[in-house]
Amino acid sequence: MHTFSDTNNSDDFMALEAIANEQGPLAAAQALAERMRQRRLYPELFEARKMLHRLELGLPPVQVDSIGGQQHKLGENGVDSQVQDELDKRLLDACREVGSGLMQSGRLQEGWMYLRAVGDNALTSQAMSTIEPTQDNLDLLLNLYVHEGVDVGRGTELCLKMRGTCNTITMLDSIVAMRGRSDQQAAVGALVKHVHQELLENLIADIRRRKPDVVAPADGSIVGWLGIIPGLLRDGTYHLDTTHLASTVRFARVLDDPSILRLAADIAEYGRQLHAQYQYASEEPFADLYPMSLAWFRALLGEHVEAALRVFRQKAESLDTEEHGTIGIETYADLLARIGRPEEAANYLMRAMPSGMRPFGVAPSLIELSTASGQFGPMMNHARERGDLLGYAAALLQSKQAS
């Protein structure tokens, strides 16, 4: 019995023909695929597996088109849908093997061509994790991790490590708004942890220079260390680029993880104590950046919740929608939803949102809030009053599905 493992590369052609003659086309295709796998010829492995899987399903090994209107002897007069589905499934598995192999060999762009079709970002990220980042491949790694969305959190960590905070913030400014909430949180979480650690280390070093015998605060927080020298920041002292602090706090409003929210609140409290020249204005309703952000973070942590709701509701009702749009209204509703009061958030949106004004998309939609609360009647009534048949149907059908 002939096998490729018994031969040198120069004898592959003879071995393949012998296997085909003695054992048949299927065995030859299996041997060919294994040979390509052993030699790590990944694109060729895909083509070999394609022929193998077509033979397994009773199809010609190669799909050929008719020439000059004449149906080829081995042509296909339509493939049964079940056979096509099974072929597609097996070819996707081939894409997984080939794409992963290429990635692990450092051929990132080629590997992505195969793995993109699979749609398994976890598999792609795992394959990419074996690649040592260098200045030569960093742009490609970041493009796949961040811009293609393979693993935005890991891409952010990589950018922070190799290009620093400033470049990472620039990158996030351009892509975070376009990603889904989970990707946003992964990226921003990495940024907050990095900035908090860097700020804390610089602050501790400064305080230890001033007070060599200082005893570290029990909680080890930035706020705790600031308490050792009250008013440390009043003269304009700072321990990290203040624009980086402001950007990090601005991004951090998407977070839900309590452990990272506490870090964000720690940074915001530091920012609140900075000299007035570093109290940068932000967009409404967070124009007073650090105090408003601190109230937001604390509310999400279950602290001073009613006080925060009063402040953000006051903003929602006082901001001119002609100048600021509905951002204040949506932000208040978003806060209500995120602290576990979706019904209240939906009712407020239906009451406060001006008819015909385009929302920013900050708050969850009415159908999301109604689903979260299990109360669809108010949305149905609201849609009926506004002549919104599509919105009425969404709430009606969703309520039937949920019941």
Tab-separated table of C-alpha atoms in Angstrom:
chain	number	residue	atom	x	y	z
A	1	MET	CA	0.000	0.000	0.000
A	2	HIS	CA	1.390	3.366	-0.982
A	3	THR	CA	1.412	6.364	1.368
A	4	PHE	CA	3.058	9.743	1.147
A	5	SER	CA	4.859	9.142	4.429
A	6	ASP	CA	6.874	6.415	2.664
A	7	THR	CA	8.110	8.710	-0.055
A	8	ASN	CA	10.293	11.728	-0.712
A	9	ASN	CA	8.747	14.917	-2.084
A	10	SER	CA	9.983	14.046	-5.598
A	11	ASP	CA	7.962	10.828	-5.529
A	12	ASP	CA	4.692	12.462	-4.433
A	13	PHE	CA	3.224	12.383	-7.931
A	14	MET	CA	3.818	8.676	-8.377
A	15	ALA	CA	2.571	7.912	-4.872
A	16	LEU	CA	-0.627	9.889	-5.408
A	17	GLU	CA	-1.347	8.093	-8.679
A	18	ALA	CA	-0.668	4.709	-7.084
A	19	ILE	CA	-3.057	5.446	-4.188
A	20	ALA	CA	-5.748	6.603	-6.625
A	21	ASN	CA	-5.359	3.444	-8.736
A	22	GLU	CA	-5.219	0.974	-5.836
A	23	GLN	CA	-7.562	2.558	-3.274
A	24	GLY	CA	-9.644	5.024	-5.244
A	25	PRO	CA	-10.055	8.801	-5.509
A	26	LEU	CA	-11.318	9.299	-1.954
A	27	ALA	CA	-8.248	7.667	-0.405
A	28	ALA	CA	-6.009	9.712	-2.707
A	29	ALA	CA	-7.722	12.941	-1.639
A	30	GLN	CA	-7.361	11.976	2.057
A	31	ALA	CA	-3.651	11.253	1.544
A	32	LEU	CA	-3.172	14.516	-0.334
A	33	ALA	CA	-4.798	16.539	2.464
A	34	GLU	CA	-2.633	14.831	5.076
A	35	ARG	CA	0.486	15.504	2.990
A	36	MET	CA	-0.331	19.228	2.775
A	37	ARG	CA	-1.038	19.273	6.509
A	38	GLN	CA	2.335	17.666	7.289
A	39	ARG	CA	4.165	20.154	5.078
A	40	ARG	CA	2.155	23.093	6.473
A	41	LEU	CA	1.143	24.173	2.991
A	42	TYR	CA	-2.039	25.743	4.263
A	43	PRO	CA	-3.671	27.256	1.147
A	44	GLU	CA	-2.939	23.987	-0.656
A	45	LEU	CA	-4.451	22.115	2.313
A	46	PHE	CA	-7.676	24.047	1.827
A	47	GLU	CA	-7.854	23.107	-1.840
A	48	ALA	CA	-7.066	19.475	-0.977
A	49	ARG	CA	-9.790	19.413	1.678
A	50	LYS	CA	-12.217	20.984	-0.773
A	51	MET	CA	-11.642	18.103	-3.211
A	52	LEU	CA	-11.854	15.584	-0.367
A	53	HIS	CA	-15.164	16.872	0.971
A	54	ARG	CA	-16.724	17.052	-2.481
A	55	LEU	CA	-15.784	13.417	-3.082
A	56	GLU	CA	-17.142	12.430	0.341
A	57	LEU	CA	-20.511	13.893	-0.668
A	58	GLY	CA	-20.643	12.213	-4.068
A	59	LEU	CA	-19.662	15.297	-6.073
A	60	PRO	CA	-16.891	15.665	-8.641
A	61	PRO	CA	-13.653	16.706	-6.890
A	62	VAL	CA	-13.533	19.972	-8.842
A	63	GLN	CA	-16.497	22.079	-9.866
A	64	VAL	CA	-16.196	22.989	-13.546
A	65	ASP	CA	-18.308	25.284	-15.667
A	66	SER	CA	-19.646	24.306	-19.054
A	67	ILE	CA	-17.728	25.452	-22.124
A	68	GLY	CA	-19.517	26.903	-25.104
A	69	GLY	CA	-22.915	25.909	-23.770
A	70	GLN	CA	-21.948	22.227	-23.627
A	71	GLN	CA	-22.496	20.491	-20.262
A	72	HIS	CA	-19.246	18.880	-19.152
A	73	LYS	CA	-19.333	15.195	-18.373
A	74	LEU	CA	-18.440	15.947	-14.762
A	75	GLY	CA	-20.542	19.100	-14.549
A	76	GLU	CA	-23.267	19.576	-11.985
A	77	ASN	CA	-26.885	20.125	-12.849
A	78	GLY	CA	-27.592	21.766	-9.493
A	79	VAL	CA	-26.516	20.406	-6.125
A	80	ASP	CA	-29.112	19.205	-3.651
A	81	SER	CA	-29.588	21.845	-0.925
A	82	GLN	CA	-28.841	19.377	1.891
A	83	VAL	CA	-25.630	18.297	0.175
A	84	GLN	CA	-24.652	21.944	-0.373
A	85	ASP	CA	-25.303	22.755	3.294
A	86	GLU	CA	-23.121	19.847	4.398
A	87	LEU	CA	-20.385	20.861	1.961
A	88	ASP	CA	-20.477	24.425	3.287
A	89	LYS	CA	-20.192	23.125	6.858
A	90	ARG	CA	-17.133	21.018	6.008
A	91	LEU	CA	-15.517	23.854	4.089
A	92	LEU	CA	-15.967	26.158	7.083
A	93	ASP	CA	-14.147	23.576	9.175
A	94	ALA	CA	-11.373	23.628	6.579
A	95	CYS	CA	-11.276	27.419	6.886
A	96	ARG	CA	-10.830	27.042	10.650
A	97	GLU	CA	-7.879	24.682	10.256
A	98	VAL	CA	-6.198	26.580	7.445
A	99	GLY	CA	-6.792	30.051	8.910
A	100	SER	CA	-5.510	29.033	12.339
A	101	GLY	CA	-2.442	27.408	10.813
A	102	LEU	CA	-1.623	30.493	8.783
A	103	MET	CA	-2.106	32.779	11.789
A	104	GLN	CA	0.150	30.654	13.962
A	105	SER	CA	2.759	30.730	11.198
A	106	GLY	CA	2.730	34.528	11.285
A	107	ARG	CA	0.828	34.920	8.017
A	108	LEU	CA	-1.855	37.076	9.595
A	109	GLN	CA	-3.486	38.627	6.565
A	110	GLU	CA	-3.745	35.300	4.733
A	111	GLY	CA	-5.120	33.602	7.842
A	112	TRP	CA	-7.747	36.299	8.273
A	113	MET	CA	-9.016	35.678	4.727
A	114	TYR	CA	-10.059	32.193	5.854
A	115	LEU	CA	-11.115	32.927	9.442
A	116	ARG	CA	-13.282	35.904	8.518
A	117	ALA	CA	-15.630	33.481	6.749
A	118	VAL	CA	-15.915	31.400	9.933
A	119	GLY	CA	-17.045	34.333	12.083
A	120	ASP	CA	-15.447	32.906	15.238
A	121	ASN	CA	-13.553	35.792	16.834
A	122	ALA	CA	-12.565	33.715	19.871
A	123	LEU	CA	-10.840	31.177	17.614
A	124	THR	CA	-9.108	33.931	15.658
A	125	SER	CA	-7.936	35.659	18.821
A	126	GLN	CA	-6.586	32.386	20.164
A	127	ALA	CA	-4.668	31.780	16.941
A	128	MET	CA	-3.278	35.321	16.989
A	129	SER	CA	-2.190	35.039	20.621
A	130	THR	CA	0.780	32.895	19.589
A	131	ILE	CA	2.253	35.769	17.557
A	132	GLU	CA	4.904	37.885	19.265
A	133	PRO	CA	4.040	41.551	18.609
A	134	THR	CA	6.797	43.579	16.936
A	135	GLN	CA	6.953	47.026	15.399
A	136	ASP	CA	6.813	45.305	12.007
A	137	ASN	CA	3.543	43.458	12.601
A	138	LEU	CA	1.895	45.819	15.117
A	139	ASP	CA	-0.241	47.717	12.587
A	140	LEU	CA	-1.617	44.479	11.189
A	141	LEU	CA	-2.303	43.060	14.660
A	142	LEU	CA	-4.130	46.217	15.730
A	143	ASN	CA	-6.117	46.294	12.505
A	144	LEU	CA	-7.363	42.742	13.125
A	145	TYR	CA	-7.891	43.063	16.875
A	146	VAL	CA	-9.509	46.492	16.899
A	147	HIS	CA	-10.764	47.590	13.489
A	148	GLU	CA	-11.922	44.126	12.422
A	149	GLY	CA	-13.257	43.526	15.938
A	150	VAL	CA	-11.473	40.224	16.625
A	151	ASP	CA	-10.667	41.173	20.233
A	152	VAL	CA	-10.954	44.896	20.925
A	153	GLY	CA	-9.900	44.553	24.559
A	154	ARG	CA	-6.696	42.694	23.713
A	155	GLY	CA	-5.962	45.146	20.904
A	156	THR	CA	-6.336	48.070	23.310
A	157	GLU	CA	-3.988	46.427	25.801
A	158	LEU	CA	-1.464	45.853	23.013
A	159	CYS	CA	-1.677	49.469	21.844
A	160	LEU	CA	-1.221	50.733	25.409
A	161	LYS	CA	1.842	48.535	25.868
A	162	MET	CA	3.567	49.341	22.587
A	163	ARG	CA	2.323	52.812	21.641
A	164	GLY	CA	1.347	54.398	24.922
A	165	THR	CA	-1.705	56.142	26.309
A	166	CYS	CA	-1.889	59.068	23.891
A	167	ASN	CA	-1.944	56.945	20.739
A	168	THR	CA	-4.413	54.543	22.330
A	169	ILE	CA	-6.836	57.341	23.190
A	170	THR	CA	-6.589	58.620	19.610
A	171	MET	CA	-7.346	55.117	18.348
A	172	LEU	CA	-10.320	54.699	20.675
A	173	ASP	CA	-11.718	58.109	19.738
A	174	SER	CA	-11.937	56.938	16.142
A	175	ILE	CA	-13.397	53.453	16.666
A	176	VAL	CA	-15.177	53.103	20.030
A	177	ALA	CA	-18.399	54.799	18.958
A	178	MET	CA	-18.691	52.386	16.020
A	179	ARG	CA	-18.385	49.239	18.137
A	180	GLY	CA	-21.042	47.440	20.167
A	181	ARG	CA	-21.339	47.938	23.908
A	182	SER	CA	-19.354	44.823	24.857
A	183	ASP	CA	-16.421	45.862	22.632
A	184	GLN	CA	-16.564	49.393	24.006
A	185	GLN	CA	-16.450	48.104	27.558
A	186	ALA	CA	-13.520	45.777	26.825
A	187	ALA	CA	-11.485	48.599	25.273
A	188	VAL	CA	-12.353	51.226	27.859
A	189	GLY	CA	-11.834	48.775	30.715
A	190	ALA	CA	-8.268	48.165	29.518
A	191	LEU	CA	-7.658	51.919	29.263
A	192	VAL	CA	-9.053	52.679	32.726
A	193	LYS	CA	-6.959	49.976	34.394
A	194	HIS	CA	-3.812	51.179	32.631
A	195	VAL	CA	-4.344	54.869	33.417
A	196	HIS	CA	-5.308	54.165	37.032
A	197	GLN	CA	-2.176	52.077	37.579
A	198	GLU	CA	0.102	54.651	35.964
A	199	LEU	CA	-1.469	57.533	37.902
A	200	LEU	CA	-1.328	55.647	41.191
A	201	GLU	CA	2.350	54.716	40.741
A	202	ASN	CA	3.313	58.318	39.926
A	203	LEU	CA	1.299	59.678	42.846
A	204	ILE	CA	2.839	57.225	45.318
A	205	ALA	CA	6.362	58.030	44.107
A	206	ASP	CA	5.736	61.762	44.590
A	207	ILE	CA	4.282	61.353	48.079
A	208	ARG	CA	7.127	59.073	49.154
A	209	ARG	CA	9.622	61.707	48.002
A	210	ARG	CA	7.842	64.284	50.115
A	211	LYS	CA	7.237	61.970	53.091
A	212	PRO	CA	9.734	59.080	53.069
A	213	ASP	CA	8.267	57.468	56.188
A	214	VAL	CA	4.646	57.615	55.034
A	215	VAL	CA	2.350	54.689	55.821
A	216	ALA	CA	0.305	53.515	52.857
A	217	PRO	CA	-3.477	53.978	53.180
A	218	ALA	CA	-5.440	50.862	54.009
A	219	ASP	CA	-7.382	50.748	50.722
A	220	GLY	CA	-4.409	51.677	48.526
A	221	SER	CA	-6.611	53.944	46.404
A	222	ILE	CA	-5.722	57.216	44.713
A	223	VAL	CA	-8.167	59.000	47.005
A	224	GLY	CA	-6.525	57.360	50.012
A	225	TRP	CA	-3.055	58.524	48.979
A	226	LEU	CA	-4.321	62.059	48.258
A	227	GLY	CA	-5.628	62.177	51.825
A	228	ILE	CA	-2.080	61.901	53.163
A	229	ILE	CA	-1.238	65.386	51.866
A	230	PRO	CA	-4.499	67.387	51.720
A	231	GLY	CA	-4.515	70.007	48.979
A	232	LEU	CA	-1.591	68.399	47.144
A	233	LEU	CA	-3.023	69.318	43.734
A	234	ARG	CA	-4.144	72.890	44.491
A	235	ASP	CA	-0.930	74.515	43.261
A	236	GLY	CA	-1.167	72.918	39.817
A	237	THR	CA	0.639	69.689	40.661
A	238	TYR	CA	-0.420	66.707	38.563
A	239	HIS	CA	0.945	63.188	38.094
A	240	LEU	CA	-0.260	62.232	34.612
A	241	ASP	CA	-1.100	64.114	31.457
A	242	THR	CA	-4.345	65.826	32.413
A	243	THR	CA	-5.842	65.490	28.931
A	244	HIS	CA	-5.371	61.714	29.228
A	245	LEU	CA	-7.224	61.755	32.545
A	246	ALA	CA	-10.116	63.720	31.068
A	247	SER	CA	-10.406	61.429	28.037
A	248	THR	CA	-10.303	58.312	30.209
A	249	VAL	CA	-13.068	59.597	32.473
A	250	ARG	CA	-15.135	60.543	29.427
A	251	PHE	CA	-14.783	57.073	27.935
A	252	ALA	CA	-15.482	55.344	31.253
A	253	ARG	CA	-19.176	56.209	31.228
A	254	VAL	CA	-19.864	53.082	29.159
A	255	LEU	CA	-18.639	50.794	31.948
A	256	ASP	CA	-20.808	48.498	34.066
A	257	ASP	CA	-18.209	46.297	35.792
A	258	PRO	CA	-18.135	47.469	39.451
A	259	SER	CA	-14.430	46.769	39.911
A	260	ILE	CA	-13.479	48.967	36.933
A	261	LEU	CA	-16.093	51.598	37.808
A	262	ARG	CA	-14.363	52.005	41.170
A	263	LEU	CA	-11.100	52.685	39.374
A	264	ALA	CA	-12.861	55.229	37.143
A	265	ALA	CA	-14.382	56.920	40.206
A	266	ASP	CA	-10.925	57.040	41.793
A	267	ILE	CA	-9.549	58.800	38.694
A	268	ALA	CA	-12.518	61.184	38.598
A	269	GLU	CA	-12.023	62.159	42.252
A	270	TYR	CA	-8.361	62.892	41.502
A	271	GLY	CA	-9.481	65.003	38.533
A	272	ARG	CA	-11.994	66.861	40.691
A	273	GLN	CA	-9.152	67.990	42.960
A	274	LEU	CA	-6.931	69.280	40.144
A	275	HIS	CA	-6.250	72.995	39.781
A	276	ALA	CA	-8.918	74.988	37.932
A	277	GLN	CA	-6.757	75.265	34.803
A	278	TYR	CA	-7.086	71.476	34.376
A	279	GLN	CA	-10.852	71.356	34.825
A	280	TYR	CA	-11.620	70.916	31.152
A	281	ALA	CA	-15.111	71.545	29.854
A	282	SER	CA	-16.860	68.572	28.297
A	283	GLU	CA	-20.052	67.992	26.368
A	284	GLU	CA	-23.414	68.230	28.125
A	285	PRO	CA	-24.734	66.887	30.392
A	286	PHE	CA	-21.152	66.293	31.591
A	287	ALA	CA	-19.955	69.867	30.986
A	288	ASP	CA	-18.626	69.895	34.564
A	289	LEU	CA	-16.638	66.792	33.729
A	290	TYR	CA	-15.272	65.394	36.957
A	291	PRO	CA	-18.127	66.115	39.413
A	292	MET	CA	-20.790	64.898	36.988
A	293	SER	CA	-18.791	61.826	36.013
A	294	LEU	CA	-18.160	61.034	39.673
A	295	ALA	CA	-21.895	61.229	40.387
A	296	TRP	CA	-22.518	58.909	37.417
A	297	PHE	CA	-19.962	56.311	38.502
A	298	ARG	CA	-21.170	56.336	42.087
A	299	ALA	CA	-24.797	55.901	41.036
A	300	LEU	CA	-23.856	52.862	38.945
A	301	LEU	CA	-22.080	51.529	42.029
A	302	GLY	CA	-25.256	52.029	44.078
A	303	GLU	CA	-23.914	55.050	45.965
A	304	HIS	CA	-25.801	58.356	46.334
A	305	VAL	CA	-28.236	57.156	43.677
A	306	GLU	CA	-31.118	59.548	44.329
A	307	ALA	CA	-28.795	62.559	44.471
A	308	ALA	CA	-27.362	61.596	41.064
A	309	LEU	CA	-30.825	61.107	39.600
A	310	ARG	CA	-31.851	64.580	40.765
A	311	VAL	CA	-28.783	66.146	39.157
A	312	PHE	CA	-29.208	64.368	35.822
A	313	ARG	CA	-32.948	64.959	35.713
A	314	GLN	CA	-32.349	68.643	36.305
A	315	LYS	CA	-29.962	68.587	33.341
A	316	ALA	CA	-32.488	66.720	31.215
A	317	GLU	CA	-35.170	69.294	31.902
A	318	SER	CA	-33.011	72.417	31.661
A	319	LEU	CA	-30.895	71.787	28.560
A	320	ASP	CA	-32.275	73.512	25.468
A	321	THR	CA	-33.081	70.817	22.923
A	322	GLU	CA	-32.595	73.318	20.098
A	323	GLU	CA	-28.966	73.727	21.155
A	324	HIS	CA	-28.113	70.343	22.685
A	325	GLY	CA	-30.654	68.004	21.143
A	326	THR	CA	-32.067	65.270	23.360
A	327	ILE	CA	-28.760	64.233	24.956
A	328	GLY	CA	-29.838	65.286	28.455
A	329	ILE	CA	-33.116	63.371	28.232
A	330	GLU	CA	-31.442	60.249	26.879
A	331	THR	CA	-28.624	60.338	29.440
A	332	TYR	CA	-31.099	60.494	32.324
A	333	ALA	CA	-33.104	57.610	30.864
A	334	ASP	CA	-29.908	55.616	30.335
A	335	LEU	CA	-28.961	56.086	33.985
A	336	LEU	CA	-32.408	54.925	35.099
A	337	ALA	CA	-32.125	51.830	32.936
A	338	ARG	CA	-28.635	50.964	34.100
A	339	ILE	CA	-29.502	51.163	37.784
A	340	GLY	CA	-32.343	48.691	37.230
A	341	ARG	CA	-35.351	50.952	36.599
A	342	PRO	CA	-36.215	50.296	32.921
A	343	GLU	CA	-39.958	50.927	33.287
A	344	GLU	CA	-39.274	54.363	34.735
A	345	ALA	CA	-36.785	55.033	31.943
A	346	ALA	CA	-39.304	54.086	29.245
A	347	ASN	CA	-42.034	56.235	30.765
A	348	TYR	CA	-39.690	59.214	30.976
A	349	LEU	CA	-38.585	58.854	27.351
A	350	MET	CA	-42.173	58.625	26.121
A	351	ARG	CA	-43.097	61.711	28.089
A	352	ALA	CA	-40.023	63.865	27.480
A	353	MET	CA	-38.709	63.071	23.995
A	354	PRO	CA	-39.876	65.710	21.482
A	355	SER	CA	-41.809	64.292	18.572
A	356	GLY	CA	-39.835	64.120	15.338
A	357	MET	CA	-36.439	64.844	16.900
A	358	ARG	CA	-33.713	62.372	16.022
A	359	PRO	CA	-32.216	60.702	19.132
A	360	PHE	CA	-28.489	60.336	19.784
A	361	GLY	CA	-28.922	56.665	20.602
A	362	VAL	CA	-27.474	57.052	24.112
A	363	ALA	CA	-30.404	55.446	25.910
A	364	PRO	CA	-31.794	51.974	25.215
A	365	SER	CA	-34.699	51.942	22.779
A	366	LEU	CA	-38.296	51.769	23.966
A	367	ILE	CA	-38.586	48.158	22.854
A	368	GLU	CA	-35.427	47.267	24.805
A	369	LEU	CA	-36.725	49.008	27.913
A	370	SER	CA	-40.183	47.441	27.561
A	371	THR	CA	-38.612	44.000	27.171
A	372	ALA	CA	-36.433	44.554	30.237
A	373	SER	CA	-39.401	45.619	32.359
A	374	GLY	CA	-41.906	43.204	30.827
A	375	GLN	CA	-44.333	46.113	30.372
A	376	PHE	CA	-45.375	46.576	26.739
A	377	GLY	CA	-48.728	48.330	27.185
A	378	PRO	CA	-47.313	51.857	27.622
A	379	MET	CA	-45.233	51.561	24.461
A	380	MET	CA	-48.210	50.245	22.498
A	381	ASN	CA	-50.351	53.166	23.666
A	382	HIS	CA	-47.548	55.622	22.899
A	383	ALA	CA	-47.087	54.211	19.396
A	384	ARG	CA	-50.852	54.307	18.731
A	385	GLU	CA	-51.039	57.962	19.798
A	386	ARG	CA	-48.185	58.856	17.433
A	387	GLY	CA	-49.505	56.827	14.529
A	388	ASP	CA	-46.439	54.586	14.662
A	389	LEU	CA	-47.750	51.276	13.314
A	390	LEU	CA	-44.296	49.680	13.165
A	391	GLY	CA	-43.520	50.567	16.791
A	392	TYR	CA	-46.950	49.291	17.845
A	393	ALA	CA	-46.339	46.010	16.011
A	394	ALA	CA	-42.885	45.607	17.602
A	395	ALA	CA	-44.304	45.995	21.107
A	396	LEU	CA	-47.347	43.821	20.364
A	397	LEU	CA	-45.380	40.960	18.843
A	398	GLN	CA	-42.622	41.156	21.440
A	399	SER	CA	-45.219	40.955	24.218
A	400	LYS	CA	-46.711	37.813	22.658
A	401	GLN	CA	-43.284	36.225	22.377
A	402	ALA	CA	-42.452	37.092	25.990
A	403	SER	CA	-45.726	35.764	27.438
